PDB file of C-alpha atoms in Angstrom:
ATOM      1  CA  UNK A 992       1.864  -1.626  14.190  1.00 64.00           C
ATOM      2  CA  UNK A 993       0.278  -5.302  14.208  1.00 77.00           C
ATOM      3  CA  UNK A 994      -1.070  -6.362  10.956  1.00 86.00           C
ATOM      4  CA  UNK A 995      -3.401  -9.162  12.400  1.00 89.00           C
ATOM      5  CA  UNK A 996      -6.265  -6.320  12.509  1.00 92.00           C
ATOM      6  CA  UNK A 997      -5.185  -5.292   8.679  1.00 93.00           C
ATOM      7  CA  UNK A 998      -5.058  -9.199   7.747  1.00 94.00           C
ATOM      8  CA  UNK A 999      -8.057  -9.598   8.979  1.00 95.00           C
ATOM      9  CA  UNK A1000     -10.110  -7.026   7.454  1.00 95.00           C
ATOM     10  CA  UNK A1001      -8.397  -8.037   4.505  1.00 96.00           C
ATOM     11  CA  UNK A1002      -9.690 -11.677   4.300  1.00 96.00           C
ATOM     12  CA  UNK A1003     -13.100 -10.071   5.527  1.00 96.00           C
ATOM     13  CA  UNK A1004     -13.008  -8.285   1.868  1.00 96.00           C
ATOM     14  CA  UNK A1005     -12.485 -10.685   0.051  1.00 96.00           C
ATOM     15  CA  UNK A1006     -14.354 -13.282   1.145  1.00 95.00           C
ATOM     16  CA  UNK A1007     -17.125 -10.736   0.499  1.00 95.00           C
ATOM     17  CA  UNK A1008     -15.991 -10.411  -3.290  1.00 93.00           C
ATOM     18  CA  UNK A1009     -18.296 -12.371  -5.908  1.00 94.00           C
ATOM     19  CA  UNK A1010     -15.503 -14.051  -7.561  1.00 92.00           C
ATOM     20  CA  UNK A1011     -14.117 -15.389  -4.423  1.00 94.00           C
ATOM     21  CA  UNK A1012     -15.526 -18.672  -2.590  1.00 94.00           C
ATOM     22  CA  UNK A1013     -13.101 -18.774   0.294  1.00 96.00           C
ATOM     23  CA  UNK A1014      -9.765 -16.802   0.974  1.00 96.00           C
ATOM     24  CA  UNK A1015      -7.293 -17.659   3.664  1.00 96.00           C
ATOM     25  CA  UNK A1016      -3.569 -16.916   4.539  1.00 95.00           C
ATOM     26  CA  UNK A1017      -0.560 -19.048   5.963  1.00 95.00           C
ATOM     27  CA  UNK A1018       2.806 -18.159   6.742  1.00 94.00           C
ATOM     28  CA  UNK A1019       5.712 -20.305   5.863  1.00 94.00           C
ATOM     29  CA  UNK A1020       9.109 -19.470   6.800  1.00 93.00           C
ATOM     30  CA  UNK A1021       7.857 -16.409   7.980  1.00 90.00           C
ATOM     31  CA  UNK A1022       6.647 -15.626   4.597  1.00 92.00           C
ATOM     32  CA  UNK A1023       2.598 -14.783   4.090  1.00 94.00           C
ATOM     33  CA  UNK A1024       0.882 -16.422   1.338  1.00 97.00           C
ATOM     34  CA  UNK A1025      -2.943 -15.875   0.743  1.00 96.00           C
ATOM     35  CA  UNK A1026      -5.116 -18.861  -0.572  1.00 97.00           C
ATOM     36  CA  UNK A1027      -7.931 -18.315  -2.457  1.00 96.00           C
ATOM     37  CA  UNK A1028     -10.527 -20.664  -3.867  1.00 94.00           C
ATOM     38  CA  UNK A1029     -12.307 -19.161  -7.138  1.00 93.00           C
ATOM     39  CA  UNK A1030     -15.940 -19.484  -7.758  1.00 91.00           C
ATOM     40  CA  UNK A1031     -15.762 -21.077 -11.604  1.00 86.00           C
ATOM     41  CA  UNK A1032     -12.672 -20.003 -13.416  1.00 86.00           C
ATOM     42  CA  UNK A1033     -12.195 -16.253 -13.825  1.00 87.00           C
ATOM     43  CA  UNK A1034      -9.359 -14.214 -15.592  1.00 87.00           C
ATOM     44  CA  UNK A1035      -6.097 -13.458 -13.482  1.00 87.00           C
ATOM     45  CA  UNK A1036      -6.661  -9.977 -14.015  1.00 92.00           C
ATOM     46  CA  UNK A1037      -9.816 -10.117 -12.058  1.00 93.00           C
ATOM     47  CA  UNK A1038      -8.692 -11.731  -9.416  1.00 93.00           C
ATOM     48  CA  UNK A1039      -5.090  -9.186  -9.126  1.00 94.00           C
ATOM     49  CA  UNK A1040      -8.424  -6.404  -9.191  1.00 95.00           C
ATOM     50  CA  UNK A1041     -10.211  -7.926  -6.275  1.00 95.00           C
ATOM     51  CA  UNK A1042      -7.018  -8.718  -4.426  1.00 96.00           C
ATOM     52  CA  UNK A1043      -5.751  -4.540  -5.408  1.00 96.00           C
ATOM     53  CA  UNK A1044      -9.233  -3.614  -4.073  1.00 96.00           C
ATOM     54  CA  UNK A1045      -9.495  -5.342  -0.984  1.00 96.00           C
ATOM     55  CA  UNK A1046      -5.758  -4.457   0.250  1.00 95.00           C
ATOM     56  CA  UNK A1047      -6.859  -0.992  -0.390  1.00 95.00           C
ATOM     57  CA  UNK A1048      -9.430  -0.879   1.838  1.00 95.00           C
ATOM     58  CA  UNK A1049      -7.773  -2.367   4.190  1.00 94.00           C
ATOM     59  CA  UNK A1050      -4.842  -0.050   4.246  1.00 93.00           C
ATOM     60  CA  UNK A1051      -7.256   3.215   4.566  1.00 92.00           C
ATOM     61  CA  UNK A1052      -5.836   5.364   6.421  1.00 89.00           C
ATOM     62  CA  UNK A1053      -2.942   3.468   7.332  1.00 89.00           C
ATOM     63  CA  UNK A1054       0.930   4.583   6.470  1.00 84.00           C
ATOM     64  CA  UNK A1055       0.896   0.819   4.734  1.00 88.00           C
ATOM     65  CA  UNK A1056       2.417  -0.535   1.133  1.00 90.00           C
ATOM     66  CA  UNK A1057       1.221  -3.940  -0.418  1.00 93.00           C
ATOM     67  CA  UNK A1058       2.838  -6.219  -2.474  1.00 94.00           C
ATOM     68  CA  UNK A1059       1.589  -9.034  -4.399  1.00 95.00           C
ATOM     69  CA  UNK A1060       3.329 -11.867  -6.750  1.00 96.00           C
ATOM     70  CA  UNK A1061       1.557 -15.090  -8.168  1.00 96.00           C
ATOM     71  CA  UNK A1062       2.953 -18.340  -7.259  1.00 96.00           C
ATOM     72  CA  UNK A1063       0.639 -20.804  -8.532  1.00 94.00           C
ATOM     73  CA  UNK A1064      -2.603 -22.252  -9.352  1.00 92.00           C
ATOM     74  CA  UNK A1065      -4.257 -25.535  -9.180  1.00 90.00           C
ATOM     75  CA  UNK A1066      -7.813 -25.884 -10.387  1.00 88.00           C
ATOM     76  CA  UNK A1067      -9.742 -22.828  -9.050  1.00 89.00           C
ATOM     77  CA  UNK A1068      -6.970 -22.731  -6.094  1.00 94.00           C
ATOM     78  CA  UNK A1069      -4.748 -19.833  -6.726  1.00 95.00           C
ATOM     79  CA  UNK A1070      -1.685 -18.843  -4.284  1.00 96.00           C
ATOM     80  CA  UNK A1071      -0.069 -15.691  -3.578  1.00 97.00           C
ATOM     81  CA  UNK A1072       2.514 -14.246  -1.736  1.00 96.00           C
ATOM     82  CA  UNK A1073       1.177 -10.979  -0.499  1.00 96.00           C
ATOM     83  CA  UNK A1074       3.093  -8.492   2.323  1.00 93.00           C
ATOM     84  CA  UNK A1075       1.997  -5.592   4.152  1.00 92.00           C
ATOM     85  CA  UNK A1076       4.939  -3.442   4.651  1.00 88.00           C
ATOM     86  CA  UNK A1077       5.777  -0.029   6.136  1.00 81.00           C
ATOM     87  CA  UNK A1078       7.173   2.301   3.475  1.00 76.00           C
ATOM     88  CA  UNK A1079      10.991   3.043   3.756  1.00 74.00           C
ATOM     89  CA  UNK A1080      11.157   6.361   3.881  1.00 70.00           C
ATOM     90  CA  UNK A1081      11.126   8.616   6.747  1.00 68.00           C
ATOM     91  CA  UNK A1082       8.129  10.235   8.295  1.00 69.00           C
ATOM     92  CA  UNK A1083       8.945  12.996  10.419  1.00 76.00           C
ATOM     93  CA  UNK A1084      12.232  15.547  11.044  1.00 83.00           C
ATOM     94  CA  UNK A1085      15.001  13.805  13.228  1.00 84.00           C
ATOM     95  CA  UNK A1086      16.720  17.297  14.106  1.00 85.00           C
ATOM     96  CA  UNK A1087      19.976  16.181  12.724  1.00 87.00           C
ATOM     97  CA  UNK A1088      19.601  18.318   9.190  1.00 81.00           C
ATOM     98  CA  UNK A1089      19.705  15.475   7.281  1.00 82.00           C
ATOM     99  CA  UNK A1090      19.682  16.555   3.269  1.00 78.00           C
ATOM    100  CA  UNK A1091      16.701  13.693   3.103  1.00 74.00           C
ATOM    101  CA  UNK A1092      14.679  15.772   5.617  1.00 80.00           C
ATOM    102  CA  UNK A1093      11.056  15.968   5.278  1.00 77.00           C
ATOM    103  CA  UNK A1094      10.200  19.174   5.777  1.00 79.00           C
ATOM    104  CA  UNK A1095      12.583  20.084   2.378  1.00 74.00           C
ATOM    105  CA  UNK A1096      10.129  17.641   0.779  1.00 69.00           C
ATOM    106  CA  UNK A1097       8.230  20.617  -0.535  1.00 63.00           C
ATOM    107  CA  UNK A1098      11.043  22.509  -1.291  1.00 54.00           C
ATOM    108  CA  UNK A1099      14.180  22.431  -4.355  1.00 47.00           C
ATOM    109  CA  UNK A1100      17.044  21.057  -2.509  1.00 46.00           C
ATOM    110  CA  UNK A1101      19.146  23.675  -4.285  1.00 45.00           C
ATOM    111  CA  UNK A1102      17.196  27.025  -3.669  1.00 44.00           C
TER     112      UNK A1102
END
């Protein structure tokens, strides 16, 4: 799956959010961290909201995870280092009867 398209719309999002003036990502040492400049100086937990929001709707109907951890902040700059990832857990029946097999998912493992 490339993430560019889910990158994308995710910048797209929040650049549209009120609390954000502009909203950018880099990658360093293969490592993505998002950039975004704050309009005044609002509360962290608004920001973590918008950031929650707009990787949500970016994921829609996508088999995608998101992770997101503060770095730092300087001014109304605040940094950080957000991932889309792939869940690790298998998505469909191998034929090998493995005890982890999704379609025992809905079923007691015992029974």
């Amino acid at each position: 799956m490339n993430l560019d398209h889910i990158w994308n719309r995710f910048i797209q999002l929040l650049q549209a959010d009120p609390l954000i003036n502009k909203a950018y990502y880099k990658k360093v040492a293969g490592i993505p961290f998002l950039y975004l400049r704050a309009i005044g100086n609002p509360p962290d937990r608004l920001l973590d909201a918008a950031i929650r929001r707009s990787s949500a709707t970016a994921m829609k109907g996508k088999q995608l995870h998101s992770e997101t951890v503060f770095v730092r902040s300087d001014d109304q700059l605040f940094v950080y280092r957000h991932r889309f990832f792939v869940p690790q857990q298998k998505m469909f029946c191998c034929g090998n009867q493995c005890a982890d097999c999704v379609l025992l998912k809905g079923q007691s493992y015992w029974t």
